[in-house]
Coordinates of N, CA and C and ligand atoms in Angstrom, one line a residue:
X23 N 83.6 59.2 148.3 CA 83.7 58.2 149.4 C 82.6 57.2 149.3
X24 N 82.9 56.0 149.6 CA 81.8 54.9 149.6 C 80.7 55.3 150.6
X25 N 79.4 55.1 150.2 CA 78.3 55.5 151.1 C 78.2 54.7 152.4
X26 N 78.9 53.5 152.5 CA 78.8 52.8 153.7 C 79.9 53.2 154.7
X27 N 80.7 54.2 154.4 CA 81.8 54.6 155.2 C 81.4 55.9 156.1
X28 N 81.9 55.9 157.3 CA 81.8 57.0 158.2 C 82.7 58.1 157.7
X29 N 84.0 57.7 157.5 CA 85.0 58.7 157.1 C 86.2 57.9 156.5
X30 N 87.0 58.7 155.8 CA 88.3 58.1 155.3 C 89.3 58.3 156.3
X31 N 90.0 57.2 156.7 CA 91.0 57.2 157.7 C 92.4 57.4 157.1
X32 N 92.7 56.7 156.0 CA 94.0 56.9 155.4 C 93.7 57.0 153.9
X33 N 94.2 58.1 153.3 CA 94.0 58.3 151.8 C 95.0 57.4 151.1
X34 N 94.8 57.3 149.8 CA 95.7 56.5 148.9 C 97.1 57.1 149.0
X35 N 97.2 58.4 149.0 CA 98.5 59.1 149.0 C 99.2 58.8 150.4
X36 N 98.5 58.9 151.5 CA 99.1 58.7 152.8 C 99.6 57.2 152.9
X37 N 98.8 56.3 152.4 CA 99.2 54.9 152.4 C 100.5 54.7 151.6
X38 N 100.4 55.3 150.4 CA 101.5 55.1 149.4 C 102.9 55.6 150.0
X39 N 102.8 56.7 150.6 CA 104.0 57.3 151.2 C 104.6 56.5 152.3
X40 N 103.7 55.9 153.1 CA 104.2 55.1 154.3 C 104.7 53.7 153.7
X41 N 104.1 53.2 152.7 CA 104.6 52.0 152.1 C 106.0 52.2 151.6
X42 N 106.3 53.3 151.0 CA 107.7 53.6 150.5 C 108.7 53.6 151.7
X43 N 108.3 54.2 152.8 CA 109.2 54.2 154.0 C 109.4 52.8 154.5
X44 N 108.4 52.0 154.6 CA 108.5 50.6 155.1 C 109.5 49.9 154.2
X45 N 109.3 50.0 152.9 CA 110.1 49.3 151.9 C 111.6 49.7 152.0
X46 N 111.8 51.0 152.3 CA 113.2 51.4 152.4 C 113.8 50.8 153.7
X47 N 113.1 50.7 154.8 CA 113.6 50.1 156.0 C 113.9 48.6 155.8
X48 N 113.0 47.9 155.1 CA 113.2 46.5 154.8 C 114.4 46.3 153.9
X49 N 114.5 47.2 152.9 CA 115.7 47.1 152.0 C 117.0 47.2 152.9
X50 N 117.0 48.2 153.8 CA 118.2 48.4 154.6 C 118.5 47.2 155.5
X51 N 117.4 46.7 156.1 CA 117.6 45.6 157.1 C 117.9 44.2 156.5
X52 N 117.4 44.0 155.3 CA 117.6 42.7 154.6 C 118.5 42.7 153.4
X53 N 119.4 43.8 153.3 CA 120.3 43.8 152.2 C 121.1 42.6 152.1
X54 N 121.2 42.0 150.9 CA 122.0 40.8 150.7 C 121.4 39.5 151.3
X55 N 120.2 39.5 151.8 CA 119.7 38.3 152.5 C 118.6 37.6 151.7
X56 N 118.0 38.2 150.7 CA 116.8 37.6 150.0 C 115.8 37.0 150.9
X57 N 115.1 37.9 151.7 CA 114.1 37.4 152.6 C 112.9 36.7 151.8
X58 N 112.2 35.8 152.5 CA 111.0 35.2 152.0 C 109.9 36.1 152.6
X59 N 109.2 36.8 151.7 CA 108.1 37.7 152.1 C 106.8 36.9 152.0
X60 N 106.1 36.7 153.1 CA 104.9 35.9 153.2 C 103.7 36.7 153.2
X61 N 102.9 36.6 152.2 CA 101.6 37.4 152.1 C 100.5 36.6 152.8
X62 N 99.8 37.2 153.7 CA 98.7 36.6 154.4 C 97.4 37.0 153.6
X63 N 96.9 36.0 152.9 CA 95.7 36.2 152.1 C 94.5 36.4 153.0
X64 N 93.4 37.1 152.5 CA 93.5 37.9 151.3 C 93.7 39.4 151.6
X65 N 93.6 39.7 152.9 CA 93.6 41.1 153.3 C 94.8 41.9 153.0
X66 N 96.0 41.3 153.0 CA 97.2 42.1 152.8 C 97.7 42.1 151.3
X67 N 96.8 41.6 150.4 CA 97.3 41.5 149.0 C 97.7 42.8 148.3
X68 N 97.0 43.9 148.5 CA 97.4 45.1 147.9 C 98.6 45.8 148.6
X69 N 98.6 45.7 149.9 CA 99.8 46.2 150.7 C 101.0 45.4 150.3
X70 N 100.9 44.1 150.2 CA 102.0 43.2 149.8 C 102.6 43.6 148.4
X71 N 101.7 43.7 147.5 CA 102.2 43.9 146.1 C 102.8 45.3 146.0
X72 N 102.2 46.3 146.7 CA 102.8 47.7 146.6 C 104.1 47.7 147.4
X73 N 104.2 47.0 148.5 CA 105.4 47.0 149.3 C 106.6 46.3 148.6
X74 N 106.3 45.2 148.0 CA 107.4 44.4 147.4 C 107.9 45.1 146.1
X75 N 107.0 45.8 145.4 CA 107.4 46.6 144.2 C 108.2 47.8 144.6
X76 N 108.0 48.3 145.8 CA 108.7 49.5 146.3 C 110.1 49.1 146.8
X77 N 110.3 47.8 147.1 CA 111.6 47.3 147.6 C 112.6 47.2 146.4
X78 N 113.9 47.5 146.7 CA 114.9 47.3 145.6 C 115.7 46.1 145.8
X79 N 115.8 45.6 147.0 CA 116.6 44.4 147.2 C 115.8 43.2 146.7
X80 N 116.5 42.1 146.3 CA 115.8 40.9 145.9 C 115.0 40.2 147.0
X81 N 113.8 39.7 146.7 CA 113.0 39.0 147.7 C 112.4 37.8 147.0
X82 N 111.9 36.8 147.8 CA 111.1 35.7 147.3 C 109.7 35.9 147.8
X83 N 108.7 35.4 147.1 CA 107.3 35.5 147.4 C 106.7 34.2 147.8
X84 N 105.8 34.2 148.8 CA 105.0 33.0 149.1 C 103.7 33.5 149.8
X85 N 102.8 32.6 149.8 CA 101.4 33.0 150.3 C 100.9 32.0 151.3
X86 N 100.1 32.5 152.3 CA 99.4 31.7 153.2 C 98.0 32.2 153.4
X87 N 97.1 31.4 153.8 CA 95.8 31.8 154.1 C 95.3 31.3 155.4
X88 N 94.8 32.2 156.3 CA 94.4 31.8 157.6 C 93.0 32.3 157.8
X89 N 92.2 31.6 158.5 CA 90.8 32.0 158.7 C 90.8 33.0 159.8
X90 N 90.0 34.1 159.7 CA 89.8 35.0 160.8 C 88.4 35.2 161.2
X91 N 87.8 36.3 160.9 CA 86.5 36.6 161.4 C 85.3 36.0 160.7
X92 N 85.4 35.5 159.5 CA 84.2 35.1 158.8 C 83.4 36.4 158.5
X93 N 82.1 36.3 158.7 CA 81.3 37.5 158.4 C 80.9 38.3 159.6
X94 N 81.7 38.1 160.7 CA 81.4 38.9 161.9 C 82.5 39.9 162.1
X95 N 82.2 41.0 162.9 CA 83.2 42.0 163.1 C 84.0 41.7 164.4
X96 N 83.8 40.6 165.0 CA 84.5 40.3 166.2 C 85.3 39.0 166.1
X97 N 86.5 39.0 166.7 CA 87.4 37.8 166.6 C 86.8 36.7 167.5
X98 N 87.1 35.4 167.0 CA 86.7 34.3 167.7 C 87.8 33.7 168.6
X99 N 89.0 34.1 168.3 CA 90.2 33.6 169.0 C 90.6 32.3 168.4
X100 N 89.8 31.8 167.4 CA 90.1 30.5 166.8 C 90.8 30.8 165.5
X101 N 91.9 30.1 165.3 CA 92.7 30.3 164.1 C 92.8 29.0 163.3
X102 N 92.6 29.1 162.0 CA 92.7 27.9 161.2 C 93.5 28.1 159.9
X103 N 94.4 27.2 159.6 CA 95.3 27.3 158.5 C 94.5 26.8 157.2
X104 N 94.3 27.7 156.2 CA 93.5 27.3 155.0 C 94.5 26.9 153.9
X105 N 95.6 27.7 153.8 CA 96.6 27.4 152.8 C 98.0 27.6 153.3
X106 N 98.8 26.6 153.2 CA 100.2 26.6 153.7 C 101.2 27.2 152.7
X107 N 102.4 27.5 153.1 CA 103.4 27.9 152.2 C 103.7 26.8 151.2
X108 N 104.3 27.2 150.1 CA 104.7 26.2 149.0 C 106.2 25.8 149.1
X109 N 106.9 26.4 150.1 CA 108.3 26.2 150.2 C 108.8 25.9 151.6
X110 N 110.0 25.3 151.7 CA 110.6 25.1 153.0 C 111.2 26.4 153.5
X111 N 111.2 26.7 154.8 CA 111.7 27.9 155.3 C 112.9 27.7 156.3
X112 N 113.4 26.5 156.4 CA 114.6 26.2 157.2 C 115.7 27.1 156.8
X113 N 116.3 27.9 157.8 CA 117.4 28.7 157.6 C 117.1 30.0 156.8
X114 N 115.9 30.3 156.5 CA 115.5 31.5 155.8 C 115.1 32.6 156.7
X115 N 115.3 33.8 156.2 CA 114.8 35.0 156.9 C 113.4 35.3 156.3
X116 N 112.4 35.2 157.2 CA 111.0 35.3 156.8 C 110.4 36.6 157.3
X117 N 109.6 37.2 156.5 CA 108.9 38.4 156.9 C 107.4 38.1 156.6
X118 N 106.6 38.1 157.6 CA 105.1 38.0 157.5 C 104.5 39.3 157.2
X119 N 103.8 39.4 156.1 CA 103.2 40.7 155.7 C 101.6 40.6 155.9
X120 N 101.1 41.4 156.8 CA 99.7 41.2 157.2 C 99.0 42.6 157.1
X121 N 97.7 42.6 157.0 CA 97.0 43.8 156.8 C 96.9 44.6 158.2
X122 N 96.3 43.8 159.2 CA 96.0 44.5 160.5 C 96.2 43.5 161.6
X123 N 96.7 44.0 162.7 CA 96.8 43.2 163.9 C 95.8 43.7 164.9
X124 N 95.0 42.8 165.4 CA 93.9 43.2 166.3 C 94.2 42.5 167.7
X125 N 93.5 41.4 168.0 CA 93.8 40.7 169.2 C 95.2 40.2 169.3
X126 N 95.8 39.8 168.1 CA 97.1 39.2 168.0 C 97.1 37.7 167.9
X127 N 95.9 37.1 168.0 CA 95.8 35.7 167.9 C 96.3 35.1 166.6
X128 N 95.9 35.7 165.5 CA 96.3 35.2 164.2 C 97.8 35.2 164.1
X129 N 98.5 36.3 164.3 CA 99.9 36.3 164.1 C 100.7 35.6 165.1
X130 N 100.2 35.5 166.4 CA 101.0 34.8 167.3 C 101.0 33.3 167.0
X131 N 99.8 32.8 166.5 CA 99.7 31.4 166.1 C 100.7 31.2 164.9
X132 N 100.6 32.1 163.9 CA 101.4 32.0 162.7 C 102.9 32.0 163.0
X133 N 103.3 32.9 163.9 CA 104.7 33.1 164.3 C 105.2 31.8 164.9
X134 N 104.4 31.2 165.8 CA 104.8 30.0 166.5 C 104.9 28.8 165.4
X135 N 104.0 28.8 164.5 CA 104.0 27.7 163.5 C 105.2 27.8 162.6
X136 N 105.6 29.0 162.2 CA 106.7 29.2 161.3 C 108.0 29.0 162.1
X137 N 108.1 29.4 163.3 CA 109.3 29.2 164.1 C 109.6 27.7 164.3
X138 N 108.6 26.9 164.4 CA 108.8 25.5 164.6 C 109.4 24.8 163.4
X139 N 109.5 25.5 162.2 CA 110.1 25.0 161.0 C 111.6 25.4 160.8
X140 N 112.2 26.0 161.9 CA 113.6 26.3 161.9 C 114.1 27.4 160.9
X141 N 113.4 28.5 160.8 CA 113.9 29.6 160.0 C 115.0 30.3 160.7
X142 N 115.8 31.1 160.0 CA 116.8 31.9 160.6 C 116.2 33.0 161.4
X143 N 115.1 33.6 160.9 CA 114.4 34.7 161.6 C 113.0 34.8 161.1
X144 N 112.1 35.3 162.0 CA 110.7 35.6 161.6 C 110.3 37.0 162.1
X145 N 110.0 37.9 161.2 CA 109.6 39.2 161.6 C 108.2 39.5 161.0
X146 N 107.5 40.5 161.7 CA 106.2 40.9 161.2 C 106.1 42.3 160.7
X147 N 105.5 42.4 159.5 CA 105.3 43.7 158.9 C 103.8 43.8 158.7
X148 N 103.2 44.8 159.4 CA 101.7 45.0 159.4 C 101.4 46.4 159.0
X149 N 100.4 46.6 158.1 CA 100.0 47.9 157.8 C 99.4 48.7 158.9
X150 N 98.5 48.0 159.6 CA 97.7 48.6 160.7 C 97.9 47.9 162.0
X151 N 97.9 48.6 163.1 CA 98.0 47.9 164.4 C 97.0 48.5 165.4
X152 N 96.0 47.7 165.8 CA 95.0 48.1 166.8 C 95.5 47.8 168.2
X153 N 96.5 48.5 168.6 CA 97.2 48.2 169.9 C 96.3 48.0 171.1
X154 N 95.3 48.8 171.2 CA 94.4 48.8 172.3 C 93.5 47.6 172.4
X155 N 93.5 46.8 171.3 CA 92.7 45.6 171.3 C 93.5 44.3 171.6
X156 N 94.8 44.4 171.8 CA 95.6 43.2 172.0 C 95.2 42.4 173.1
X157 N 95.1 41.1 172.9 CA 94.8 40.1 173.9 C 96.1 39.3 174.2
X158 N 96.8 38.8 173.2 CA 98.0 38.1 173.4 C 99.2 39.0 173.0
X159 N 100.3 39.0 173.8 CA 101.4 39.9 173.4 C 102.0 39.6 172.1
X160 N 102.2 40.7 171.3 CA 102.8 40.5 170.0 C 103.5 41.8 169.5
X161 N 104.7 41.7 169.1 CA 105.4 42.9 168.6 C 105.3 43.0 167.1
X162 N 105.0 44.1 166.6 CA 105.0 44.4 165.1 C 106.4 45.0 164.8
X163 N 107.2 44.3 164.0 CA 108.5 44.9 163.8 C 108.5 46.0 162.8
X164 N 107.6 45.9 161.8 CA 107.5 47.0 160.8 C 106.0 47.4 160.7
X165 N 105.7 48.5 161.2 CA 104.3 48.9 161.3 C 104.0 50.1 160.5
X166 N 102.9 50.1 159.7 CA 102.5 51.2 158.9 C 101.9 52.3 159.8
X167 N 100.8 52.0 160.4 CA 100.0 53.0 161.2 C 99.4 52.4 162.4
X168 N 99.3 53.1 163.5 CA 98.4 52.7 164.6 C 97.0 52.9 164.2
X169 N 96.1 52.1 164.7 CA 94.7 52.1 164.2 C 93.8 52.2 165.5
X170 N 92.9 53.1 165.5 CA 91.9 53.3 166.6 C 91.0 52.0 166.6
X171 N 90.3 51.9 167.7 CA 89.4 50.7 167.8 C 88.1 51.0 167.0
X172 N 88.2 50.9 165.7 CA 87.1 51.1 164.8 C 87.2 50.0 163.8
X173 N 86.1 49.6 163.1 CA 86.2 48.6 162.1 C 86.5 49.3 160.8
X174 N 87.6 49.0 160.2 CA 88.1 49.7 159.0 C 88.1 48.7 157.7
X175 N 87.8 49.3 156.6 CA 87.8 48.5 155.3 C 88.5 49.2 154.2
X176 N 88.9 48.5 153.2 CA 89.5 49.1 152.0 C 91.0 48.7 151.9
X177 N 91.6 48.9 150.8 CA 93.0 48.5 150.5 C 93.3 47.1 151.0
X178 N 92.3 46.2 150.6 CA 92.5 44.8 151.0 C 91.6 44.4 152.2
X179 N 91.3 45.3 153.1 CA 90.5 44.9 154.3 C 89.0 44.8 153.9
X180 N 88.4 43.8 154.5 CA 87.0 43.6 154.1 C 86.1 43.6 155.3
X181 N 84.8 43.7 155.0 CA 83.8 43.2 155.9 C 82.9 42.3 155.1
X182 N 82.8 41.0 155.5 CA 82.1 40.0 154.8 C 82.4 40.0 153.3
X183 N 83.7 40.1 153.0 CA 84.3 40.0 151.7 C 84.0 41.3 150.8
X184 N 83.4 42.3 151.4 CA 83.2 43.5 150.6 C 84.2 44.6 150.9
X185 N 84.3 45.6 150.1 CA 85.1 46.8 150.2 C 86.6 46.6 150.0
X186 N 87.1 45.4 149.7 CA 88.5 45.2 149.6 C 89.2 46.0 148.5
X187 N 88.5 46.3 147.4 CA 89.2 47.0 146.3 C 89.1 48.6 146.4
X188 N 88.6 49.1 147.5 CA 88.7 50.6 147.7 C 90.1 50.9 147.8
X189 N 90.6 52.0 147.1 CA 92.0 52.3 147.1 C 92.5 53.0 148.4
X190 N 91.6 53.4 149.3 CA 91.9 54.0 150.5 C 91.3 53.2 151.7
X191 N 91.6 53.6 152.9 CA 91.1 52.8 154.1 C 90.1 53.8 154.8
X192 N 88.9 53.2 155.1 CA 87.9 54.1 155.7 C 87.2 53.3 156.9
X193 N 86.6 54.1 157.7 CA 85.9 53.6 158.9 C 84.5 53.2 158.5
X194 N 84.1 51.9 158.7 CA 82.8 51.4 158.3 C 81.7 51.9 159.2
X195 N 80.6 52.4 158.7 CA 79.5 52.8 159.5 C 79.0 51.6 160.4
X196 N 78.8 51.9 161.7 CA 78.3 50.8 162.6 C 77.0 50.2 162.1
X197 N 76.2 51.0 161.5 CA 74.8 50.5 161.0 C 75.0 49.4 160.0
X198 N 76.2 49.3 159.3 CA 76.4 48.2 158.3 C 76.6 46.9 159.0
X199 N 77.3 46.8 160.2 CA 77.5 45.6 160.8 C 76.8 45.3 162.2
X200 N 76.2 46.4 162.7 CA 75.4 46.2 163.9 C 73.9 46.1 163.5
X201 N 73.5 44.9 163.0 CA 72.1 44.8 162.6 C 71.4 43.8 163.4
Ligands
IMP10 P1 93.6 39.1 165.2 O1 93.8 37.6 165.2 O2 92.5 39.4 166.2 O3 94.8 39.9 165.5 O4 92.9 39.5 163.9 C1 93.5 39.9 162.8 C2 92.6 39.7 161.6 O5 91.3 40.2 161.9 C3 93.1 40.6 160.4 O6 94.0 39.8 159.6 C4 91.8 40.9 159.7 O7 91.5 39.9 158.8 C5 90.8 40.9 160.8 N1 90.5 42.3 161.3 C6 90.7 42.9 162.5 N2 90.3 44.1 162.5 C7 89.8 44.4 161.3 C8 89.2 45.6 160.8 O8 89.0 46.7 161.4 N3 88.8 45.5 159.5 C9 88.9 44.3 158.7 N4 89.5 43.2 159.2 C10 89.9 43.3 160.5
MG11 MG1 93.7 39.2 157.6

């Protein structure tokens, strides 16, 4: 285990098994529809690539980048679009793939933005959900795991751009970010 971690919350095996289950649900729900799967950079990159390779139905890929915490462990409530989609989504079935939902600010902003472009549907697939931290109401249609109110890193999730490539998800020691 990485020395900056308190403990491992989700092992590589546990994550992998859940990703297979989510992929099977998406396959069943989007059979014959070729959904546009939108990766929210950078945190969901490993979740996204594992999820899409576990799906059997055809999908299309696109990427967006949204600013969130910067180098702090607390949300600002301010959302900024850094990179937009490369394609039109009018009439499309869109699935937003995100690493973690916390306050809900990021995804409620994004959902509103995408809805304004006339898609057939917009659903949210998130690996982790910190339900107890929600500030704005937001439903996660495809959820990997509920997450306690701890700062977690690994499998794409970072603290100040570190720890993203750990293959598991762990709880970061408070001493690392409470300085
Ligand atoms: P929200 O807008 O408050 O829902 O924040 C969601 C974003 O905050 C996520 O996409 C992450 O980038 C970041 N975030 C929230 N909690 C954590 C965490 O525990 N570890 C790493 N990033 C987090
Ligand atoms: Mg993120």
